[in-house]
Amino acid sequence: MLRRCFVLLTCFSCLSLSLTTVSRAADAQKPNLIFIMADDLGYAELGCYGQTKIKTPHIDQLAADGMKFTQAYAGCMVCQPSRSVLMTGQHTGHTAVRANDLNQLLYEEDKTVAEVLKSAGYATGCFGKWGLGYAGTPGRPNQKGFDQFTGQLLQVHAHFYYPFWIWRNEEKVMLPENENNQRGTYIHDLIHEDAKDFIRKNKDQPFFAYLPYIIPHVELVVPEESERPYRGKFPKTEIKDPRPGYIGSEDGLTTFAGMVSRLDDHVGEIVILLEQLGIRDNTLLIFTSDNGGQGGNWKDMTDFFNGNAPLNGHKGTMYEGGLRVPFIASWPGKIAPGTTSDLQIGFWDVLPTFADAAGTKVPAGVDIDGISFLPTLLGKGKQKQHPYLYWEYTKGAIRSRALRMGDWKAVQNRMNRPVELYDLSQDIGETKDLASQHPDKVKELTRTMEQAHTAPRDFPQTLKPVGIKGYVK
């Protein structure tokens, strides 16, 4: 009897070990997923998209090793709704957050790409600017599928590179070395180091690393070693933020170039780390920007670098310069090197693409607008395409909107203003409004914009002001 029990226990142990081995082998086949997103990086502020004054060799190499998209679009023309689109897979006619508004945030019912991947066995981490829920709300990252978070919850807090504190999960980590105008910890560097630690910690299991880095958004400041290569190469131009409490630069063009180069260096460090850990070939890495290059007080700076060329407009506009972004995907052995795609995609396509790559599905009952572009990345299968791409910015009574259908682009800067019409195949710079020549097309696109819009969520709660820098001491 004892011998029989021993044999049975041995068999069960072997079976358990076998199942564990099979499970680990299956996990090993799931690709790691990394999404690096710059903040306010213009369409042409990378060498691989035509930049000549700022050097970005590491990101350029990603494009050389993978696929560069020429018609990829952010979720919106400003940061907060763009991030909501990315997380939920819904365009701004449906997603919860549709404006830069501290009171707009994700609720429990809003399912994110992190939650989808976590349910598929992925470790999940977010490092950088969140903007979709502050402390005490259901929209904070640890409540939206992320195992680990380091960064700024509020987008306003993410304007500053030497803050007094940073969030690590639910803990506010104080940075006394940055108080009293000291510049002890450049916060982007701290966030970047935590991102690398997350990758090291999870190298033996599939992981999703979302890196919404804050560079090169205002403020204009970067450690000296990043500025040094550009000293004396550009006209010395003082660039200051008119708002109190923001750091400006006496050599603004040099500072901005240094910020972009620091971002590029850190993208290179992520790639090197993946190679050192032996997981580069099993990692799909995407690099992009949350919206177009900066306008407003920084328009002259962006124009000096031709940061949005040849597009019209800047961040904050529904023109191509506010919406079209650099978008690069690299996956050695899976994505053919040196390829370019003109497929029209938007941030809402990332969720289904990552789910597809992970071998999982979007849960039943979760409505998304996205379409997986994995067939395009792998060069296999039939690629579905969008009948249209839609954007809106809705804050109270204010709404701007735009729609692209094929090569036609409709722009309505306010609901009480006329709808403009452009043919992007002939006029990528949106210089010729054709609305008066094609009234039927205007009606068609306007009707589609109406159909794409649903009533925005009512956000009854009110966020108490915490000061311009978001510092609570």
Tab-separated table of C-alpha atoms in Angstrom:
chain	number	residue	atom	x	y	z
A	1	MET	CA	0.000	0.000	0.000
A	2	LEU	CA	2.783	2.414	0.931
A	3	ARG	CA	4.641	1.513	-2.255
A	4	ARG	CA	1.504	2.222	-4.320
A	5	CYS	CA	1.063	5.623	-2.632
A	6	PHE	CA	4.707	6.426	-3.262
A	7	VAL	CA	4.329	5.540	-6.949
A	8	LEU	CA	1.201	7.679	-7.242
A	9	LEU	CA	2.870	10.624	-5.507
A	10	THR	CA	5.855	10.272	-7.820
A	11	CYS	CA	3.573	10.264	-10.863
A	12	PHE	CA	1.684	13.315	-9.621
A	13	SER	CA	4.973	15.109	-8.947
A	14	CYS	CA	6.247	14.319	-12.419
A	15	LEU	CA	2.956	15.430	-13.963
A	16	SER	CA	3.019	18.644	-11.967
A	17	LEU	CA	6.625	19.305	-12.984
A	18	SER	CA	5.745	18.552	-16.592
A	19	LEU	CA	2.766	20.918	-16.550
A	20	THR	CA	4.891	23.630	-14.919
A	21	THR	CA	7.560	23.150	-17.576
A	22	VAL	CA	4.952	23.346	-20.348
A	23	SER	CA	3.457	26.469	-18.754
A	24	ARG	CA	6.845	28.154	-18.541
A	25	ALA	CA	7.592	27.180	-22.125
A	26	ALA	CA	4.276	28.692	-23.223
A	27	ASP	CA	5.038	31.880	-21.310
A	28	ALA	CA	8.453	32.014	-22.952
A	29	GLN	CA	6.752	32.153	-26.332
A	30	LYS	CA	4.737	35.209	-25.379
A	31	PRO	CA	6.620	38.319	-26.459
A	32	ASN	CA	7.568	41.046	-24.057
A	33	LEU	CA	5.841	44.298	-24.969
A	34	ILE	CA	7.436	47.718	-24.486
A	35	PHE	CA	5.722	50.970	-25.402
A	36	ILE	CA	7.928	54.058	-25.119
A	37	MET	CA	6.103	57.354	-25.559
A	38	ALA	CA	7.788	60.739	-25.665
A	39	ASP	CA	5.937	63.863	-24.544
A	40	ASP	CA	5.382	66.580	-27.172
A	41	LEU	CA	7.923	65.187	-29.632
A	42	GLY	CA	7.115	66.450	-33.117
A	43	TYR	CA	6.672	64.261	-36.192
A	44	ALA	CA	10.005	65.369	-37.675
A	45	GLU	CA	12.144	65.731	-34.547
A	46	LEU	CA	13.875	62.405	-35.203
A	47	GLY	CA	16.572	61.787	-37.775
A	48	CYS	CA	14.633	58.920	-39.341
A	49	TYR	CA	11.744	61.338	-40.001
A	50	GLY	CA	13.921	64.052	-41.524
A	51	GLN	CA	15.487	65.866	-38.570
A	52	THR	CA	18.947	67.268	-39.409
A	53	LYS	CA	19.888	69.418	-36.407
A	54	ILE	CA	19.211	67.065	-33.493
A	55	LYS	CA	20.980	63.708	-33.372
A	56	THR	CA	18.849	60.648	-32.522
A	57	PRO	CA	21.006	57.667	-33.542
A	58	HIS	CA	19.422	55.087	-31.232
A	59	ILE	CA	15.829	55.733	-32.268
A	60	ASP	CA	16.953	55.955	-35.893
A	61	GLN	CA	18.500	52.505	-35.469
A	62	LEU	CA	15.171	51.177	-34.200
A	63	ALA	CA	13.616	52.347	-37.452
A	64	ALA	CA	16.439	50.779	-39.464
A	65	ASP	CA	15.938	47.503	-37.610
A	66	GLY	CA	12.147	47.554	-37.826
A	67	MET	CA	9.154	49.359	-39.288
A	68	LYS	CA	8.498	53.090	-39.547
A	69	PHE	CA	4.905	54.276	-39.918
A	70	THR	CA	4.266	57.447	-41.893
A	71	GLN	CA	0.542	57.817	-41.151
A	72	ALA	CA	0.289	57.019	-37.450
A	73	TYR	CA	-1.816	59.205	-35.200
A	74	ALA	CA	-1.936	60.013	-31.509
A	75	GLY	CA	-5.166	59.585	-29.605
A	76	CYS	CA	-5.660	63.340	-29.456
A	77	MET	CA	-3.801	66.598	-29.980
A	78	VAL	CA	-2.981	66.978	-26.263
A	79	CYS	CA	-1.673	64.588	-23.674
A	80	GLN	CA	-4.449	63.507	-21.308
A	81	PRO	CA	-7.096	62.313	-23.801
A	82	SER	CA	-4.363	60.838	-25.984
A	83	ARG	CA	-3.323	58.617	-23.061
A	84	SER	CA	-6.924	57.640	-22.373
A	85	VAL	CA	-7.274	56.477	-25.977
A	86	LEU	CA	-4.044	54.491	-25.707
A	87	MET	CA	-5.108	52.756	-22.511
A	88	THR	CA	-8.725	51.964	-23.452
A	89	GLY	CA	-8.541	51.251	-27.184
A	90	GLN	CA	-11.369	53.739	-27.738
A	91	HIS	CA	-11.092	56.918	-29.797
A	92	THR	CA	-12.036	60.239	-28.214
A	93	GLY	CA	-15.633	59.955	-29.333
A	94	HIS	CA	-15.992	57.070	-26.886
A	95	THR	CA	-13.151	57.079	-24.357
A	96	ALA	CA	-13.680	58.475	-20.859
A	97	VAL	CA	-11.097	61.278	-20.877
A	98	ARG	CA	-11.557	63.765	-23.718
A	99	ALA	CA	-9.724	66.870	-22.523
A	100	ASN	CA	-6.856	68.117	-20.422
A	101	ASP	CA	-9.020	68.330	-17.330
A	102	LEU	CA	-7.968	67.239	-13.850
A	103	ASN	CA	-11.538	66.131	-13.131
A	104	GLN	CA	-11.681	63.709	-16.065
A	105	LEU	CA	-10.297	60.269	-15.204
A	106	LEU	CA	-10.744	56.545	-15.701
A	107	TYR	CA	-13.329	54.657	-13.669
A	108	GLU	CA	-13.401	51.029	-12.579
A	109	GLU	CA	-15.411	49.976	-15.627
A	110	ASP	CA	-12.815	51.398	-18.036
A	111	LYS	CA	-10.656	48.424	-19.006
A	112	THR	CA	-7.071	49.149	-20.001
A	113	VAL	CA	-4.474	47.412	-22.116
A	114	ALA	CA	-2.602	46.673	-18.875
A	115	GLU	CA	-5.615	44.845	-17.457
A	116	VAL	CA	-6.006	42.815	-20.645
A	117	LEU	CA	-2.342	41.791	-20.609
A	118	LYS	CA	-2.265	41.155	-16.863
A	119	SER	CA	-5.130	38.670	-17.254
A	120	ALA	CA	-2.988	36.946	-19.915
A	121	GLY	CA	-0.167	36.380	-17.418
A	122	TYR	CA	1.922	39.491	-18.044
A	123	ALA	CA	3.807	41.457	-15.425
A	124	THR	CA	2.879	45.102	-15.969
A	125	GLY	CA	4.724	48.315	-15.192
A	126	CYS	CA	4.191	52.008	-15.923
A	127	PHE	CA	7.003	54.549	-15.634
A	128	GLY	CA	6.402	58.233	-16.296
A	129	LYS	CA	3.418	60.511	-16.802
A	130	TRP	CA	0.015	58.957	-16.074
A	131	GLY	CA	-2.655	61.690	-16.122
A	132	LEU	CA	-5.723	59.438	-15.882
A	133	GLY	CA	-6.450	59.379	-12.164
A	134	TYR	CA	-4.960	60.906	-9.043
A	135	ALA	CA	-4.483	59.603	-5.492
A	136	GLY	CA	-7.647	58.173	-3.983
A	137	THR	CA	-9.471	57.696	-7.309
A	138	PRO	CA	-10.193	54.503	-9.263
A	139	GLY	CA	-8.155	55.849	-12.173
A	140	ARG	CA	-4.701	55.542	-10.614
A	141	PRO	CA	-2.365	53.088	-12.380
A	142	ASN	CA	-2.251	50.416	-9.664
A	143	GLN	CA	-6.036	50.201	-9.976
A	144	LYS	CA	-5.896	49.996	-13.771
A	145	GLY	CA	-3.820	46.870	-14.234
A	146	PHE	CA	-0.270	47.962	-13.424
A	147	ASP	CA	1.722	45.957	-10.890
A	148	GLN	CA	4.319	48.674	-10.576
A	149	PHE	CA	4.236	52.429	-11.104
A	150	THR	CA	6.832	55.149	-10.819
A	151	GLY	CA	5.973	58.632	-11.991
A	152	GLN	CA	3.590	61.556	-11.792
A	153	LEU	CA	-0.143	60.967	-11.492
A	154	LEU	CA	-1.148	64.479	-12.583
A	155	GLN	CA	-0.093	65.799	-15.964
A	156	VAL	CA	0.622	69.215	-14.418
A	157	HIS	CA	3.033	67.608	-11.960
A	158	ALA	CA	4.801	66.024	-14.930
A	159	HIS	CA	5.699	69.484	-16.271
A	160	PHE	CA	8.546	69.674	-13.764
A	161	TYR	CA	11.896	67.910	-13.878
A	162	TYR	CA	13.004	68.663	-10.315
A	163	PRO	CA	9.842	68.028	-8.270
A	164	PHE	CA	9.741	67.674	-4.498
A	165	TRP	CA	8.300	64.156	-4.680
A	166	ILE	CA	7.411	61.262	-6.963
A	167	TRP	CA	4.921	58.396	-6.728
A	168	ARG	CA	6.066	54.790	-6.396
A	169	ASN	CA	2.869	52.774	-6.477
A	170	GLU	CA	0.760	54.221	-3.648
A	171	GLU	CA	3.700	55.818	-1.845
A	172	LYS	CA	4.707	59.453	-2.213
A	173	VAL	CA	8.514	59.429	-2.187
A	174	MET	CA	9.929	62.758	-1.063
A	175	LEU	CA	12.911	64.322	-2.869
A	176	PRO	CA	14.363	66.873	-0.445
A	177	GLU	CA	17.396	67.288	-2.715
A	178	ASN	CA	15.109	69.208	-5.104
A	179	GLU	CA	13.675	71.662	-2.567
A	180	ASN	CA	14.700	75.312	-2.314
A	181	ASN	CA	15.493	75.484	-6.059
A	182	GLN	CA	18.054	72.702	-5.818
A	183	ARG	CA	18.578	70.403	-8.789
A	184	GLY	CA	19.503	67.145	-7.161
A	185	THR	CA	17.451	64.502	-8.992
A	186	TYR	CA	16.436	64.953	-12.621
A	187	ILE	CA	13.180	63.069	-12.357
A	188	HIS	CA	13.270	61.565	-15.834
A	189	ASP	CA	16.484	59.754	-14.889
A	190	LEU	CA	14.914	58.260	-11.764
A	191	ILE	CA	11.870	57.081	-13.730
A	192	HIS	CA	14.119	55.587	-16.401
A	193	GLU	CA	16.178	53.648	-13.836
A	194	ASP	CA	13.030	52.188	-12.276
A	195	ALA	CA	11.864	51.118	-15.742
A	196	LYS	CA	15.130	49.274	-16.319
A	197	ASP	CA	14.869	47.615	-12.895
A	198	PHE	CA	11.377	46.393	-13.791
A	199	ILE	CA	12.675	44.845	-17.005
A	200	ARG	CA	15.519	43.114	-15.142
A	201	LYS	CA	13.179	41.810	-12.463
A	202	ASN	CA	10.763	40.335	-15.006
A	203	LYS	CA	13.184	39.068	-17.640
A	204	ASP	CA	12.122	35.453	-17.086
A	205	GLN	CA	8.408	36.022	-17.669
A	206	PRO	CA	6.372	37.963	-20.217
A	207	PHE	CA	6.052	41.620	-19.300
A	208	PHE	CA	4.420	44.813	-20.524
A	209	ALA	CA	6.471	47.943	-19.846
A	210	TYR	CA	4.675	51.214	-20.562
A	211	LEU	CA	7.211	54.049	-20.567
A	212	PRO	CA	5.378	57.402	-20.997
A	213	TYR	CA	8.533	59.492	-20.540
A	214	ILE	CA	8.080	63.223	-19.920
A	215	ILE	CA	10.849	64.460	-22.249
A	216	PRO	CA	10.844	66.868	-24.157
A	217	HIS	CA	7.789	68.604	-22.652
A	218	VAL	CA	8.262	71.851	-20.742
A	219	GLU	CA	10.111	72.772	-18.545
A	220	LEU	CA	13.177	73.510	-20.661
A	221	VAL	CA	15.942	71.966	-18.577
A	222	VAL	CA	18.352	69.050	-18.886
A	223	PRO	CA	21.661	68.097	-17.243
A	224	GLU	CA	24.686	69.799	-18.773
A	225	GLU	CA	26.173	66.651	-20.321
A	226	SER	CA	23.215	66.456	-22.715
A	227	GLU	CA	23.530	70.103	-23.771
A	228	ARG	CA	27.288	70.083	-24.244
A	229	PRO	CA	27.376	68.507	-27.753
A	230	TYR	CA	25.148	71.321	-29.073
A	231	ARG	CA	26.813	74.343	-27.465
A	232	GLY	CA	27.434	77.074	-30.027
A	233	LYS	CA	25.693	75.270	-32.876
A	234	PHE	CA	22.422	77.221	-32.730
A	235	PRO	CA	21.577	80.900	-32.218
A	236	LYS	CA	21.569	81.571	-28.510
A	237	THR	CA	17.913	82.172	-27.754
A	238	GLU	CA	16.348	82.718	-24.352
A	239	ILE	CA	13.144	80.737	-24.000
A	240	LYS	CA	11.070	81.129	-20.855
A	241	ASP	CA	7.703	79.844	-19.762
A	242	PRO	CA	5.448	82.788	-18.892
A	243	ARG	CA	3.916	80.856	-16.003
A	244	PRO	CA	5.522	81.340	-12.592
A	245	GLY	CA	7.583	78.515	-11.158
A	246	TYR	CA	8.752	77.032	-14.460
A	247	ILE	CA	12.418	76.700	-15.380
A	248	GLY	CA	13.391	78.324	-18.684
A	249	SER	CA	16.661	78.402	-20.578
A	250	GLU	CA	18.974	81.184	-21.696
A	251	ASP	CA	20.063	78.900	-24.539
A	252	GLY	CA	16.712	77.309	-25.281
A	253	LEU	CA	17.458	75.700	-28.635
A	254	THR	CA	20.501	73.957	-27.180
A	255	THR	CA	18.524	72.822	-24.149
A	256	PHE	CA	15.712	71.387	-26.247
A	257	ALA	CA	18.126	69.509	-28.503
A	258	GLY	CA	19.829	68.138	-25.409
A	259	MET	CA	16.516	66.933	-24.020
A	260	VAL	CA	15.697	65.038	-27.215
A	261	SER	CA	19.186	63.534	-27.251
A	262	ARG	CA	18.846	62.412	-23.624
A	263	LEU	CA	15.597	60.702	-24.546
A	264	ASP	CA	17.361	59.032	-27.463
A	265	ASP	CA	20.221	57.867	-25.227
A	266	HIS	CA	17.762	56.285	-22.819
A	267	VAL	CA	15.904	54.493	-25.591
A	268	GLY	CA	19.306	53.113	-26.587
A	269	GLU	CA	19.890	51.968	-22.997
A	270	ILE	CA	16.605	50.025	-23.039
A	271	VAL	CA	17.651	48.220	-26.223
A	272	ILE	CA	21.115	47.437	-24.827
A	273	LEU	CA	19.550	46.074	-21.632
A	274	LEU	CA	17.275	43.773	-23.626
A	275	GLU	CA	20.309	42.477	-25.516
A	276	GLN	CA	22.287	41.934	-22.324
A	277	LEU	CA	19.395	39.999	-20.793
A	278	GLY	CA	19.057	37.864	-23.918
A	279	ILE	CA	15.427	38.853	-24.542
A	280	ARG	CA	15.733	41.350	-27.392
A	281	ASP	CA	14.485	38.912	-30.019
A	282	ASN	CA	11.404	38.134	-27.944
A	283	THR	CA	10.433	41.769	-27.421
A	284	LEU	CA	8.133	43.943	-29.496
A	285	LEU	CA	9.207	47.527	-28.845
A	286	ILE	CA	7.227	50.528	-30.054
A	287	PHE	CA	8.365	54.141	-29.879
A	288	THR	CA	6.097	57.139	-30.469
A	289	SER	CA	4.960	60.528	-29.118
A	290	ASP	CA	1.739	61.468	-27.309
A	291	ASN	CA	0.904	64.307	-29.729
A	292	GLY	CA	2.575	66.747	-32.096
A	293	GLY	CA	5.394	69.168	-31.342
A	294	GLN	CA	4.884	72.177	-29.112
A	295	GLY	CA	3.228	75.374	-30.249
A	296	GLY	CA	2.263	78.480	-28.323
A	297	ASN	CA	5.234	80.117	-26.627
A	298	TRP	CA	7.470	77.359	-28.031
A	299	LYS	CA	6.282	77.553	-31.639
A	300	ASP	CA	9.401	79.395	-32.818
A	301	MET	CA	11.577	76.717	-31.225
A	302	THR	CA	9.629	73.906	-32.885
A	303	ASP	CA	9.712	75.752	-36.207
A	304	PHE	CA	13.486	76.298	-35.932
A	305	PHE	CA	13.973	72.530	-35.868
A	306	ASN	CA	11.206	71.946	-38.453
A	307	GLY	CA	9.800	69.687	-35.778
A	308	ASN	CA	6.406	69.173	-37.402
A	309	ALA	CA	7.459	69.536	-41.037
A	310	PRO	CA	5.842	69.225	-43.504
A	311	LEU	CA	2.659	69.236	-41.449
A	312	ASN	CA	0.420	72.156	-40.532
A	313	GLY	CA	-0.185	73.129	-36.930
A	314	HIS	CA	1.263	72.086	-33.592
A	315	LYS	CA	0.189	70.389	-30.397
A	316	GLY	CA	-3.274	71.590	-29.412
A	317	THR	CA	-4.637	71.773	-32.974
A	318	MET	CA	-6.636	69.218	-34.938
A	319	TYR	CA	-4.363	69.681	-37.933
A	320	GLU	CA	-1.802	67.038	-38.867
A	321	GLY	CA	0.919	68.776	-36.867
A	322	GLY	CA	-1.076	68.207	-33.703
A	323	LEU	CA	-2.130	64.628	-34.409
A	324	ARG	CA	0.341	62.807	-36.655
A	325	VAL	CA	3.268	61.348	-34.717
A	326	PRO	CA	6.431	59.344	-35.296
A	327	PHE	CA	5.714	55.651	-34.743
A	328	ILE	CA	8.357	52.930	-34.906
A	329	ALA	CA	8.011	49.203	-34.202
A	330	SER	CA	10.959	46.866	-33.765
A	331	TRP	CA	10.904	43.103	-33.189
A	332	PRO	CA	14.012	41.281	-34.470
A	333	GLY	CA	13.237	38.225	-36.534
A	334	LYS	CA	9.543	39.127	-36.708
A	335	ILE	CA	9.393	42.589	-38.285
A	336	ALA	CA	11.397	42.945	-41.478
A	337	PRO	CA	14.173	45.518	-41.005
A	338	GLY	CA	14.130	48.838	-42.827
A	339	THR	CA	10.448	48.675	-43.737
A	340	THR	CA	8.011	51.555	-44.009
A	341	SER	CA	4.233	51.399	-43.744
A	342	ASP	CA	1.672	54.001	-44.792
A	343	LEU	CA	-1.148	52.149	-43.012
A	344	GLN	CA	-3.393	54.625	-41.202
A	345	ILE	CA	-3.353	53.705	-37.518
A	346	GLY	CA	-4.214	55.432	-34.243
A	347	PHE	CA	-3.425	54.926	-30.579
A	348	TRP	CA	-6.692	53.019	-30.176
A	349	ASP	CA	-5.137	50.245	-32.267
A	350	VAL	CA	-2.399	49.491	-29.724
A	351	LEU	CA	-4.611	47.568	-27.290
A	352	PRO	CA	-5.870	44.999	-29.825
A	353	THR	CA	-2.404	44.742	-31.400
A	354	PHE	CA	-0.753	43.931	-28.069
A	355	ALA	CA	-3.554	41.525	-27.176
A	356	ASP	CA	-3.059	39.840	-30.552
A	357	ALA	CA	0.696	39.589	-30.033
A	358	ALA	CA	0.157	38.155	-26.539
A	359	GLY	CA	-2.199	35.505	-27.875
A	360	THR	CA	-5.175	36.787	-25.923
A	361	LYS	CA	-8.440	38.541	-26.686
A	362	VAL	CA	-10.182	41.649	-25.510
A	363	PRO	CA	-12.720	40.500	-22.880
A	364	ALA	CA	-16.305	40.071	-24.012
A	365	GLY	CA	-18.389	43.131	-23.312
A	366	VAL	CA	-15.435	45.535	-23.628
A	367	ASP	CA	-16.082	47.807	-26.611
A	368	ILE	CA	-13.050	49.153	-28.455
A	369	ASP	CA	-12.526	51.066	-31.681
A	370	GLY	CA	-9.076	49.670	-32.388
A	371	ILE	CA	-7.952	47.203	-35.044
A	372	SER	CA	-4.869	45.044	-34.590
A	373	PHE	CA	-2.066	45.998	-36.965
A	374	LEU	CA	-0.052	42.880	-36.119
A	375	PRO	CA	-0.571	41.518	-39.679
A	376	THR	CA	1.235	44.602	-40.997
A	377	LEU	CA	4.049	44.239	-38.464
A	378	LEU	CA	4.619	40.581	-39.281
A	379	GLY	CA	3.821	40.807	-42.982
A	380	LYS	CA	1.349	37.942	-42.574
A	381	GLY	CA	-2.389	37.675	-42.961
A	382	LYS	CA	-4.965	40.180	-44.146
A	383	GLN	CA	-4.792	43.630	-42.590
A	384	LYS	CA	-8.149	45.178	-41.740
A	385	GLN	CA	-8.334	48.930	-42.181
A	386	HIS	CA	-10.346	51.691	-40.579
A	387	PRO	CA	-13.190	53.245	-42.559
A	388	TYR	CA	-12.220	56.475	-40.792
A	389	LEU	CA	-10.136	57.906	-37.950
A	390	TYR	CA	-11.817	60.299	-35.521
A	391	TRP	CA	-10.677	62.769	-32.862
A	392	GLU	CA	-12.440	65.200	-30.582
A	393	TYR	CA	-11.552	67.425	-27.654
A	394	THR	CA	-14.502	67.964	-25.350
A	395	LYS	CA	-14.410	70.038	-22.176
A	396	GLY	CA	-17.749	71.348	-21.053
A	397	ALA	CA	-19.314	73.310	-23.885
A	398	ILE	CA	-16.059	73.422	-25.847
A	399	ARG	CA	-15.547	70.813	-28.533
A	400	SER	CA	-13.138	70.598	-31.444
A	401	ARG	CA	-13.114	67.630	-33.780
A	402	ALA	CA	-11.524	66.109	-36.856
A	403	LEU	CA	-11.984	63.073	-39.042
A	404	ARG	CA	-9.891	61.378	-41.681
A	405	MET	CA	-11.580	59.176	-44.267
A	406	GLY	CA	-9.156	57.878	-46.845
A	407	ASP	CA	-7.241	60.924	-48.026
A	408	TRP	CA	-9.960	63.370	-46.979
A	409	LYS	CA	-9.549	65.249	-43.704
A	410	ALA	CA	-12.289	67.309	-42.015
A	411	VAL	CA	-11.356	69.802	-39.281
A	412	GLN	CA	-13.769	71.785	-37.132
A	413	ASN	CA	-11.924	73.894	-34.589
A	414	ARG	CA	-15.089	74.771	-32.633
A	415	MET	CA	-18.645	73.585	-33.080
A	416	ASN	CA	-19.776	77.080	-34.080
A	417	ARG	CA	-17.130	77.304	-36.805
A	418	PRO	CA	-17.294	75.929	-40.345
A	419	VAL	CA	-15.946	72.503	-41.234
A	420	GLU	CA	-12.713	72.702	-43.214
A	421	LEU	CA	-11.835	70.054	-45.802
A	422	TYR	CA	-8.411	68.962	-47.035
A	423	ASP	CA	-7.125	66.378	-49.509
A	424	LEU	CA	-4.031	64.986	-47.781
A	425	SER	CA	-2.909	63.101	-50.871
A	426	GLN	CA	-2.314	66.438	-52.597
A	427	ASP	CA	-1.924	68.775	-49.644
A	428	ILE	CA	-0.266	67.178	-46.614
A	429	GLY	CA	0.301	70.651	-45.182
A	430	GLU	CA	-3.449	71.393	-45.139
A	431	THR	CA	-2.991	74.709	-46.891
A	432	LYS	CA	-6.040	74.607	-49.218
A	433	ASP	CA	-9.494	74.398	-47.683
A	434	LEU	CA	-11.653	72.618	-50.283
A	435	ALA	CA	-14.930	72.746	-48.357
A	436	SER	CA	-16.619	75.139	-50.767
A	437	GLN	CA	-15.648	72.970	-53.739
A	438	HIS	CA	-16.870	69.686	-52.233
A	439	PRO	CA	-19.999	70.389	-50.157
A	440	ASP	CA	-21.234	66.798	-50.465
A	441	LYS	CA	-17.972	65.476	-49.053
A	442	VAL	CA	-18.229	67.942	-46.171
A	443	LYS	CA	-21.730	66.667	-45.415
A	444	GLU	CA	-20.550	63.050	-45.530
A	445	LEU	CA	-17.632	63.595	-43.166
A	446	THR	CA	-19.695	65.778	-40.842
A	447	ARG	CA	-22.352	63.088	-40.644
A	448	THR	CA	-19.678	60.520	-39.786
A	449	MET	CA	-18.272	62.767	-37.062
A	450	GLU	CA	-21.729	62.982	-35.518
A	451	GLN	CA	-22.027	59.188	-35.581
A	452	ALA	CA	-18.577	58.749	-34.011
A	453	HIS	CA	-19.445	60.964	-31.034
A	454	THR	CA	-21.187	59.740	-27.901
A	455	ALA	CA	-22.144	61.910	-24.949
A	456	PRO	CA	-19.152	62.339	-22.628
A	457	ARG	CA	-19.222	61.041	-19.088
A	458	ASP	CA	-20.432	63.305	-16.321
A	459	PHE	CA	-17.597	63.792	-13.835
A	460	PRO	CA	-19.224	65.049	-10.635
A	461	GLN	CA	-16.151	65.027	-8.410
A	462	THR	CA	-13.916	68.070	-8.085
A	463	LEU	CA	-10.168	67.987	-7.629
A	464	LYS	CA	-8.946	70.438	-5.021
A	465	PRO	CA	-6.129	72.682	-6.261
A	466	VAL	CA	-2.740	71.751	-4.861
A	467	GLY	CA	-0.619	74.579	-6.219
A	468	ILE	CA	0.945	75.146	-9.617
A	469	LYS	CA	3.679	72.568	-9.121
A	470	GLY	CA	1.346	70.080	-7.520
A	471	TYR	CA	3.516	70.034	-4.451
A	472	VAL	CA	2.045	69.194	-1.088
A	473	LYS	CA	4.690	69.595	1.572
